[in-house]
mmCIF file of C-alpha atoms and ligand atoms in Angstrom:
data_model
loop_
_atom_site.group_PDB
_atom_site.id
_atom_site.type_symbol
_atom_site.label_atom_id
_atom_site.label_comp_id
_atom_site.label_asym_id
_atom_site.label_seq_id
_atom_site.Cartn_x
_atom_site.Cartn_y
_atom_site.Cartn_z
ATOM 1 C CA MET Q 1 -26.352 44.954 -9.908
ATOM 2 C CA GLN Q 2 -24.208 41.983 -8.862
ATOM 3 C CA ARG Q 3 -26.398 39.325 -7.843
ATOM 4 C CA PHE Q 4 -24.323 36.216 -8.686
ATOM 5 C CA THR Q 5 -20.941 37.349 -7.134
ATOM 6 C CA GLY Q 6 -19.349 34.201 -5.799
ATOM 7 C CA LYS Q 7 -21.764 31.832 -7.717
ATOM 8 C CA THR Q 8 -20.701 29.580 -10.535
ATOM 9 C CA VAL Q 9 -23.057 29.237 -13.504
ATOM 10 C CA VAL Q 10 -22.498 26.504 -16.263
ATOM 11 C CA VAL Q 11 -24.098 27.471 -19.758
ATOM 12 C CA THR Q 12 -23.945 24.631 -22.327
ATOM 13 C CA GLY Q 13 -24.058 25.856 -25.969
ATOM 14 C CA GLY Q 14 -22.408 28.953 -24.460
ATOM 15 C CA ASN Q 15 -20.320 30.142 -27.302
ATOM 16 C CA LYS Q 16 -22.921 31.931 -29.322
ATOM 17 C CA GLY Q 17 -26.416 32.834 -29.742
ATOM 18 C CA ILE Q 18 -28.834 32.694 -26.727
ATOM 19 C CA GLY Q 19 -26.270 30.761 -24.628
ATOM 20 C CA LEU Q 20 -23.616 33.619 -25.080
ATOM 21 C CA ALA Q 21 -26.153 36.232 -24.194
ATOM 22 C CA ILE Q 22 -26.940 34.064 -21.068
ATOM 23 C CA ALA Q 23 -23.138 33.840 -20.212
ATOM 24 C CA ASP Q 24 -22.653 37.463 -20.696
ATOM 25 C CA ARG Q 25 -25.507 38.364 -18.501
ATOM 26 C CA PHE Q 26 -24.392 36.157 -15.646
ATOM 27 C CA GLY Q 27 -20.888 37.479 -16.009
ATOM 28 C CA SER Q 28 -21.950 41.068 -15.879
ATOM 29 C CA GLU Q 29 -23.698 40.250 -12.695
ATOM 30 C CA GLY Q 30 -20.483 38.924 -11.150
ATOM 31 C CA ALA Q 31 -20.749 35.244 -11.615
ATOM 32 C CA ASN Q 32 -17.908 32.684 -12.518
ATOM 33 C CA VAL Q 33 -19.081 31.540 -15.885
ATOM 34 C CA VAL Q 34 -18.386 28.049 -17.282
ATOM 35 C CA ILE Q 35 -19.266 28.042 -20.993
ATOM 36 C CA ALA Q 36 -19.394 24.789 -22.699
ATOM 37 C CA SER Q 37 -19.917 23.922 -26.436
ATOM 38 C CA PHE Q 38 -19.315 21.307 -29.275
ATOM 39 C CA GLU Q 39 -16.722 23.192 -30.997
ATOM 40 C CA ALA Q 40 -13.297 24.180 -30.001
ATOM 41 C CA ASN Q 41 -13.818 27.929 -30.307
ATOM 42 C CA VAL Q 42 -15.523 27.838 -27.039
ATOM 43 C CA GLU Q 43 -12.234 29.140 -25.470
ATOM 44 C CA GLU Q 44 -12.343 32.254 -27.642
ATOM 45 C CA ALA Q 45 -15.904 33.056 -26.576
ATOM 46 C CA ALA Q 46 -14.733 32.766 -22.875
ATOM 47 C CA ALA Q 47 -11.803 34.932 -23.731
ATOM 48 C CA GLY Q 48 -14.132 37.540 -25.168
ATOM 49 C CA LEU Q 49 -16.041 37.519 -21.666
ATOM 50 C CA ARG Q 50 -12.682 37.946 -19.940
ATOM 51 C CA ALA Q 51 -11.874 40.804 -21.990
ATOM 52 C CA LYS Q 52 -14.927 42.647 -20.605
ATOM 53 C CA GLY Q 53 -13.571 41.906 -17.226
ATOM 54 C CA MET Q 54 -15.596 38.837 -16.420
ATOM 55 C CA THR Q 55 -14.452 35.487 -14.931
ATOM 56 C CA ALA Q 56 -15.146 32.901 -17.409
ATOM 57 C CA ILE Q 57 -13.612 29.627 -18.631
ATOM 58 C CA GLY Q 58 -14.497 27.565 -21.856
ATOM 59 C CA VAL Q 59 -14.782 23.698 -22.032
ATOM 60 C CA VAL Q 60 -15.135 21.738 -25.009
ATOM 61 C CA CYS Q 61 -18.122 19.328 -24.329
ATOM 62 C CA ASP Q 62 -20.538 17.310 -26.484
ATOM 63 C CA VAL Q 63 -23.656 17.093 -24.234
ATOM 64 C CA THR Q 64 -24.622 13.827 -25.635
ATOM 65 C CA LYS Q 65 -21.341 12.117 -24.119
ATOM 66 C CA ARG Q 66 -21.583 11.472 -20.471
ATOM 67 C CA SER Q 67 -17.868 11.440 -20.170
ATOM 68 C CA ASP Q 68 -17.643 14.867 -21.633
ATOM 69 C CA VAL Q 69 -20.570 15.968 -19.329
ATOM 70 C CA VAL Q 70 -18.906 14.797 -16.152
ATOM 71 C CA ALA Q 71 -15.701 16.292 -17.330
ATOM 72 C CA LEU Q 72 -17.517 19.613 -17.645
ATOM 73 C CA TYR Q 73 -18.966 19.720 -14.338
ATOM 74 C CA ASN Q 74 -15.730 18.395 -12.670
ATOM 75 C CA ALA Q 75 -13.851 21.222 -14.317
ATOM 76 C CA ALA Q 76 -16.345 23.770 -12.957
ATOM 77 C CA VAL Q 77 -15.902 22.576 -9.375
ATOM 78 C CA GLN Q 78 -12.057 22.243 -9.859
ATOM 79 C CA ARG Q 79 -11.809 25.784 -10.912
ATOM 80 C CA PHE Q 80 -14.488 27.540 -8.752
ATOM 81 C CA GLY Q 81 -15.428 25.108 -6.086
ATOM 82 C CA ALA Q 82 -19.181 24.638 -6.733
ATOM 83 C CA VAL Q 83 -21.889 24.656 -9.355
ATOM 84 C CA ASP Q 84 -24.656 26.937 -8.218
ATOM 85 C CA VAL Q 85 -26.606 27.284 -11.506
ATOM 86 C CA SER Q 86 -26.742 25.166 -14.648
ATOM 87 C CA VAL Q 87 -28.419 26.427 -17.912
ATOM 88 C CA GLN Q 88 -29.029 23.578 -20.427
ATOM 89 C CA ASN Q 89 -29.120 25.614 -23.601
ATOM 90 C CA ALA Q 90 -27.320 23.342 -26.125
ATOM 91 C CA GLY Q 91 -29.751 22.589 -29.006
ATOM 92 C CA ILE Q 92 -30.029 21.665 -32.511
ATOM 93 C CA ILE Q 93 -32.909 21.710 -35.176
ATOM 94 C CA THR Q 94 -33.459 20.420 -38.577
ATOM 95 C CA ILE Q 95 -36.631 20.873 -40.752
ATOM 96 C CA ALA Q 96 -37.925 18.387 -43.153
ATOM 97 C CA ARG Q 97 -41.166 16.719 -44.478
ATOM 98 C CA VAL Q 98 -42.355 13.754 -42.639
ATOM 99 C CA GLU Q 99 -41.373 11.417 -45.518
ATOM 100 C CA ASP Q 100 -37.860 12.825 -45.700
ATOM 101 C CA LEU Q 101 -37.057 13.087 -41.941
ATOM 102 C CA THR Q 102 -34.345 10.524 -41.215
ATOM 103 C CA GLU Q 103 -33.902 8.486 -38.275
ATOM 104 C CA GLN Q 104 -30.729 9.849 -37.755
ATOM 105 C CA GLU Q 105 -32.180 13.266 -37.615
ATOM 106 C CA TRP Q 106 -34.684 12.198 -35.115
ATOM 107 C CA ASP Q 107 -32.182 10.415 -32.966
ATOM 108 C CA ALA Q 108 -29.600 13.365 -33.074
ATOM 109 C CA THR Q 109 -32.274 16.047 -32.209
ATOM 110 C CA MET Q 110 -33.396 13.816 -29.167
ATOM 111 C CA GLU Q 111 -29.851 12.982 -28.022
ATOM 112 C CA VAL Q 112 -28.710 16.792 -27.927
ATOM 113 C CA ASN Q 113 -31.835 18.565 -26.866
ATOM 114 C CA THR Q 114 -33.321 15.965 -24.510
ATOM 115 C CA LYS Q 115 -30.719 13.371 -23.357
ATOM 116 C CA GLY Q 116 -28.081 16.057 -23.434
ATOM 117 C CA ALA Q 117 -30.084 18.362 -21.154
ATOM 118 C CA PHE Q 118 -30.802 15.327 -18.773
ATOM 119 C CA LEU Q 119 -27.293 14.435 -18.470
ATOM 120 C CA CYS Q 120 -26.310 17.972 -17.524
ATOM 121 C CA CYS Q 121 -29.202 18.129 -14.867
ATOM 122 C CA GLN Q 122 -28.092 14.826 -13.544
ATOM 123 C CA GLU Q 123 -24.407 15.876 -13.299
ATOM 124 C CA ALA Q 124 -25.339 19.339 -11.783
ATOM 125 C CA ILE Q 125 -27.677 17.821 -9.141
ATOM 126 C CA ARG Q 126 -24.804 15.230 -8.013
ATOM 127 C CA ARG Q 127 -22.910 18.398 -7.309
ATOM 128 C CA MET Q 128 -25.529 20.698 -5.953
ATOM 129 C CA ARG Q 129 -27.249 18.287 -3.511
ATOM 130 C CA PRO Q 130 -24.331 17.854 -1.177
ATOM 131 C CA ASN Q 131 -23.682 21.602 -1.480
ATOM 132 C CA GLY Q 132 -27.185 22.535 -0.128
ATOM 133 C CA GLY Q 133 -29.019 23.564 -3.379
ATOM 134 C CA GLY Q 134 -28.940 25.232 -6.768
ATOM 135 C CA ARG Q 135 -30.689 26.194 -9.878
ATOM 136 C CA LEU Q 136 -31.407 24.215 -13.035
ATOM 137 C CA ILE Q 137 -32.879 26.183 -15.988
ATOM 138 C CA ASN Q 138 -33.731 24.094 -19.159
ATOM 139 C CA ILE Q 139 -34.060 25.810 -22.552
ATOM 140 C CA ALA Q 140 -37.186 24.426 -24.232
ATOM 141 C CA SER Q 141 -38.988 26.450 -26.931
ATOM 142 C CA GLY Q 142 -42.346 27.577 -28.184
ATOM 143 C CA GLN Q 143 -42.364 24.226 -29.789
ATOM 144 C CA ALA Q 144 -42.796 22.699 -26.222
ATOM 145 C CA ARG Q 145 -46.178 24.299 -26.244
ATOM 146 C CA ASP Q 146 -47.202 24.071 -29.942
ATOM 147 C CA GLY Q 147 -45.475 21.893 -32.398
ATOM 148 C CA PHE Q 148 -44.730 23.743 -35.675
ATOM 149 C CA ILE Q 149 -44.732 22.214 -39.051
ATOM 150 C CA TYR Q 150 -41.861 19.899 -40.453
ATOM 151 C CA THR Q 151 -40.214 19.613 -37.091
ATOM 152 C CA PRO Q 152 -41.802 16.679 -35.198
ATOM 153 C CA HIS Q 153 -38.494 15.436 -33.882
ATOM 154 C CA TYR Q 154 -37.716 18.904 -32.493
ATOM 155 C CA ALA Q 155 -41.238 19.469 -30.976
ATOM 156 C CA ALA Q 156 -40.927 16.010 -29.150
ATOM 157 C CA SER Q 157 -37.358 16.795 -28.003
ATOM 158 C CA LYS Q 158 -38.708 20.053 -26.432
ATOM 159 C CA PHE Q 159 -41.853 18.617 -24.922
ATOM 160 C CA GLY Q 160 -39.593 15.971 -23.282
ATOM 161 C CA VAL Q 161 -37.431 18.844 -21.683
ATOM 162 C CA MET Q 162 -40.637 20.320 -20.253
ATOM 163 C CA GLY Q 163 -41.737 16.806 -18.861
ATOM 164 C CA MET Q 164 -38.238 16.122 -17.463
ATOM 165 C CA THR Q 165 -38.155 19.555 -15.892
ATOM 166 C CA GLN Q 166 -41.321 18.803 -13.916
ATOM 167 C CA SER Q 167 -40.183 15.459 -12.918
ATOM 168 C CA LEU Q 168 -36.950 16.470 -11.631
ATOM 169 C CA ALA Q 169 -38.341 19.615 -9.746
ATOM 170 C CA LYS Q 170 -40.406 17.255 -7.611
ATOM 171 C CA GLU Q 171 -37.431 14.911 -6.973
ATOM 172 C CA VAL Q 172 -35.162 17.608 -5.749
ATOM 173 C CA ALA Q 173 -37.465 20.230 -4.149
ATOM 174 C CA LEU Q 174 -36.443 19.431 -0.718
ATOM 175 C CA ASP Q 175 -32.854 19.657 -1.512
ATOM 176 C CA GLY Q 176 -32.689 23.458 -2.192
ATOM 177 C CA ILE Q 177 -32.720 22.769 -5.911
ATOM 178 C CA THR Q 178 -35.263 24.470 -8.213
ATOM 179 C CA VAL Q 179 -35.823 23.187 -11.806
ATOM 180 C CA ASN Q 180 -37.582 25.299 -14.436
ATOM 181 C CA ALA Q 181 -37.718 25.719 -18.095
ATOM 182 C CA ILE Q 182 -38.322 28.576 -20.503
ATOM 183 C CA CYS Q 183 -39.759 28.612 -23.965
ATOM 184 C CA PRO Q 184 -38.098 31.196 -26.262
ATOM 185 C CA GLY Q 185 -40.219 32.054 -29.374
ATOM 186 C CA ILE Q 186 -38.398 33.659 -32.266
ATOM 187 C CA ILE Q 187 -34.902 34.825 -31.240
ATOM 188 C CA ARG Q 188 -32.347 36.163 -33.704
ATOM 189 C CA THR Q 189 -29.518 33.678 -33.701
ATOM 190 C CA ASP Q 190 -27.733 31.319 -36.336
ATOM 191 C CA MET Q 191 -30.491 28.790 -35.466
ATOM 192 C CA TRP Q 192 -33.175 31.252 -36.806
ATOM 193 C CA ASP Q 193 -31.199 32.071 -39.898
ATOM 194 C CA TYR Q 194 -31.387 28.421 -40.774
ATOM 195 C CA ASN Q 195 -35.132 28.251 -39.931
ATOM 196 C CA ASP Q 196 -35.832 31.296 -42.005
ATOM 197 C CA ARG Q 197 -33.858 29.776 -45.002
ATOM 198 C CA VAL Q 198 -35.290 26.270 -44.737
ATOM 199 C CA TRP Q 199 -38.750 26.872 -43.614
ATOM 200 C CA GLY Q 200 -38.910 29.905 -46.238
ATOM 201 C CA GLU Q 201 -38.030 27.606 -48.975
ATOM 202 C CA MET Q 202 -40.511 24.735 -47.917
ATOM 203 C CA LEU Q 203 -43.527 27.079 -47.133
ATOM 204 C CA GLY Q 204 -43.308 29.511 -50.113
ATOM 205 C CA ASP Q 205 -41.207 31.593 -52.383
ATOM 206 C CA TYR Q 206 -39.635 33.616 -49.533
ATOM 207 C CA GLU Q 207 -36.536 35.730 -49.888
ATOM 208 C CA PRO Q 208 -33.967 35.539 -46.960
ATOM 209 C CA GLY Q 209 -35.425 37.199 -44.115
ATOM 210 C CA GLU Q 210 -38.924 37.374 -45.310
ATOM 211 C CA LEU Q 211 -40.233 34.243 -43.408
ATOM 212 C CA MET Q 212 -39.135 35.592 -40.241
ATOM 213 C CA GLU Q 213 -40.673 39.038 -40.845
ATOM 214 C CA SER Q 214 -43.853 37.564 -41.655
ATOM 215 C CA TRP Q 215 -44.024 35.169 -38.390
ATOM 216 C CA VAL Q 216 -42.905 38.178 -36.540
ATOM 217 C CA GLN Q 217 -46.149 39.915 -37.542
ATOM 218 C CA ASN Q 218 -47.878 37.378 -35.414
ATOM 219 C CA ILE Q 219 -46.211 38.309 -32.411
ATOM 220 C CA PRO Q 220 -48.171 40.790 -30.530
ATOM 221 C CA MET Q 221 -45.127 42.733 -29.766
ATOM 222 C CA LYS Q 222 -44.350 42.725 -33.484
ATOM 223 C CA ARG Q 223 -40.533 42.032 -32.958
ATOM 224 C CA ALA Q 224 -38.292 39.043 -32.890
ATOM 225 C CA GLY Q 225 -36.456 38.482 -29.511
ATOM 226 C CA GLU Q 226 -32.712 39.035 -28.761
ATOM 227 C CA GLY Q 227 -30.631 36.774 -26.770
ATOM 228 C CA LYS Q 228 -30.615 39.289 -23.952
ATOM 229 C CA ASP Q 229 -34.489 38.952 -23.696
ATOM 230 C CA VAL Q 230 -34.036 35.408 -22.820
ATOM 231 C CA ALA Q 231 -31.058 36.075 -20.554
ATOM 232 C CA GLY Q 232 -33.059 38.336 -18.472
ATOM 233 C CA LEU Q 233 -35.724 35.522 -17.642
ATOM 234 C CA ILE Q 234 -32.929 33.152 -16.915
ATOM 235 C CA ALA Q 235 -31.105 35.577 -14.471
ATOM 236 C CA PHE Q 236 -34.391 36.120 -12.785
ATOM 237 C CA LEU Q 237 -34.880 32.349 -12.346
ATOM 238 C CA ALA Q 238 -31.332 31.933 -11.057
ATOM 239 C CA SER Q 239 -31.911 34.815 -8.564
ATOM 240 C CA ALA Q 240 -33.193 34.600 -5.048
ATOM 241 C CA ASP Q 241 -36.455 36.535 -6.331
ATOM 242 C CA ALA Q 242 -37.386 33.148 -7.597
ATOM 243 C CA ASP Q 243 -36.643 31.078 -4.642
ATOM 244 C CA TYR Q 244 -40.366 29.852 -4.644
ATOM 245 C CA ILE Q 245 -40.692 28.939 -8.282
ATOM 246 C CA THR Q 246 -40.170 25.496 -9.602
ATOM 247 C CA GLY Q 247 -41.219 22.910 -11.954
ATOM 248 C CA GLN Q 248 -42.605 25.992 -14.307
ATOM 249 C CA THR Q 249 -42.147 26.511 -17.941
ATOM 250 C CA ILE Q 250 -42.244 30.157 -18.709
ATOM 251 C CA ASN Q 251 -42.693 31.592 -22.392
ATOM 252 C CA VAL Q 252 -40.345 34.467 -23.546
ATOM 253 C CA ASP Q 253 -41.606 35.417 -26.929
ATOM 254 C CA GLY Q 254 -43.336 38.706 -26.907
ATOM 255 C CA GLY Q 255 -46.651 37.087 -26.412
ATOM 256 C CA LEU Q 256 -46.506 34.745 -29.423
ATOM 257 C CA ILE Q 257 -47.864 31.785 -27.374
ATOM 258 C CA MET Q 258 -50.088 32.669 -24.526
ATOM 259 C CA SER Q 259 -50.335 29.427 -22.581
HETATM 260 P P1 NDP D 301 -27.511 28.175 -31.941
HETATM 261 O O1 NDP D 301 -27.460 27.350 -32.887
HETATM 262 O O2 NDP D 301 -26.956 29.727 -32.327
HETATM 263 O O3 NDP D 301 -26.559 27.710 -30.969
HETATM 264 C C1 NDP D 301 -26.702 26.378 -30.473
HETATM 265 C C2 NDP D 301 -25.721 26.032 -29.515
HETATM 266 O O4 NDP D 301 -25.712 24.680 -29.007
HETATM 267 C C3 NDP D 301 -24.224 26.182 -29.914
HETATM 268 O O5 NDP D 301 -23.323 26.947 -29.028
HETATM 269 C C4 NDP D 301 -23.775 24.827 -30.179
HETATM 270 O O6 NDP D 301 -22.522 24.571 -30.133
HETATM 271 C C5 NDP D 301 -24.611 24.042 -28.931
HETATM 272 N N1 NDP D 301 -24.572 22.622 -29.425
HETATM 273 C C6 NDP D 301 -25.220 21.907 -30.395
HETATM 274 N N2 NDP D 301 -25.027 20.721 -30.145
HETATM 275 C C7 NDP D 301 -24.275 20.521 -29.116
HETATM 276 C C8 NDP D 301 -23.682 19.424 -28.433
HETATM 277 N N3 NDP D 301 -23.936 18.232 -28.897
HETATM 278 N N4 NDP D 301 -22.938 19.702 -27.347
HETATM 279 C C9 NDP D 301 -22.626 20.732 -26.929
HETATM 280 N N5 NDP D 301 -23.185 21.918 -27.520
HETATM 281 C C10 NDP D 301 -23.902 21.718 -28.519
HETATM 282 O O7 NDP D 301 -28.814 28.283 -31.190
HETATM 283 P P2 NDP D 301 -29.684 29.298 -30.448
HETATM 284 O O8 NDP D 301 -28.752 30.265 -29.543
HETATM 285 O O9 NDP D 301 -30.812 29.789 -31.177
HETATM 286 O O10 NDP D 301 -30.565 28.258 -29.522
HETATM 287 C C11 NDP D 301 -30.170 27.917 -28.173
HETATM 288 C C12 NDP D 301 -31.137 27.102 -27.409
HETATM 289 O O11 NDP D 301 -32.510 27.891 -27.593
HETATM 290 C C13 NDP D 301 -31.505 25.855 -28.234
HETATM 291 O O12 NDP D 301 -31.795 24.773 -27.296
HETATM 292 C C14 NDP D 301 -32.548 26.022 -28.945
HETATM 293 O O13 NDP D 301 -33.233 24.989 -29.350
HETATM 294 C C15 NDP D 301 -33.392 26.962 -28.284
HETATM 295 N N6 NDP D 301 -34.317 27.729 -28.926
HETATM 296 C C16 NDP D 301 -34.098 28.745 -29.825
HETATM 297 C C17 NDP D 301 -34.878 29.520 -30.526
HETATM 298 C C18 NDP D 301 -34.743 30.680 -31.405
HETATM 299 O O14 NDP D 301 -35.368 31.354 -31.920
HETATM 300 N N7 NDP D 301 -33.272 30.771 -31.651
HETATM 301 C C19 NDP D 301 -36.260 29.544 -30.098
HETATM 302 C C20 NDP D 301 -36.446 28.348 -29.142
HETATM 303 C C21 NDP D 301 -35.612 27.788 -28.691
HETATM 304 P P3 NDP D 301 -21.445 24.862 -31.470
HETATM 305 O O15 NDP D 301 -21.446 26.163 -31.867
HETATM 306 O O16 NDP D 301 -20.101 24.312 -30.810
HETATM 307 O O17 NDP D 301 -21.870 23.748 -32.454
#
């Protein structure tokens, strides 16, 4: 199905993990995809999508820097004429006991996960409003529902994403722009490799992979998610089938959190 032919989709953190799966899904459904990430290898990721016959460009962008974010959305409009969908996926996590958590970790996490998502929404809205509408989808986390241990800064940053989503949704509802957030649960990516190792060391004598496996046993579906599980929900929220959905936060976690 080619639901997004002629549409331009920006995905931050699109060079790997969940973001790359989202970019791949939109590309496979005909969208012009603009992937942005911190590292210069973003162009390699875009080339990988093009090698599959998709239309994609990569832009190096630190979402915490307004000038980079402005340049990202300008590049999308310059190359493809508009921004129709923007997925705020870039994110970071660290794990530390409260006495050890540094102010730098707190600030960096809020800067990327919350302020970065806001700057992208702001620049996307600036281009969507005059264009008659668009879709903003913010990647929050199960930690926007239920703060996990040793990650107060990450939980705060993701609760922030949910509040921002609701506020923006109200402001742009009459401009044809919907704003929604999603909460992935345990998704196999580099981020979860880090979580498994560090939480595993802090919570017990876990061998690599064991902590993740034990947490997966708490998921009613008894499996970790894959990027494509998240991408399916994002594509739905960006599609015409979701025209009447805004300001919502939706879990995609195999039933881990039911609220
Ligand atoms: P990864 O660590 O695999 O990827 C994170 C992405 O964010 C990378 O592309 C990284 O770019 C990018 N990024 C980090 N900092 C910046 C920055 N300052 N500017 C631009 N890009 C940046 O993580 P996941 O794919 O697992 O996570 C994606 C999103 O999903 C995050 O928001 C995360 O919090 C959220 N999430 C993930 C869950 C999981 O189980 N994996 C669960 C719940 C939420 P680069 O590679 O260039 O550094």
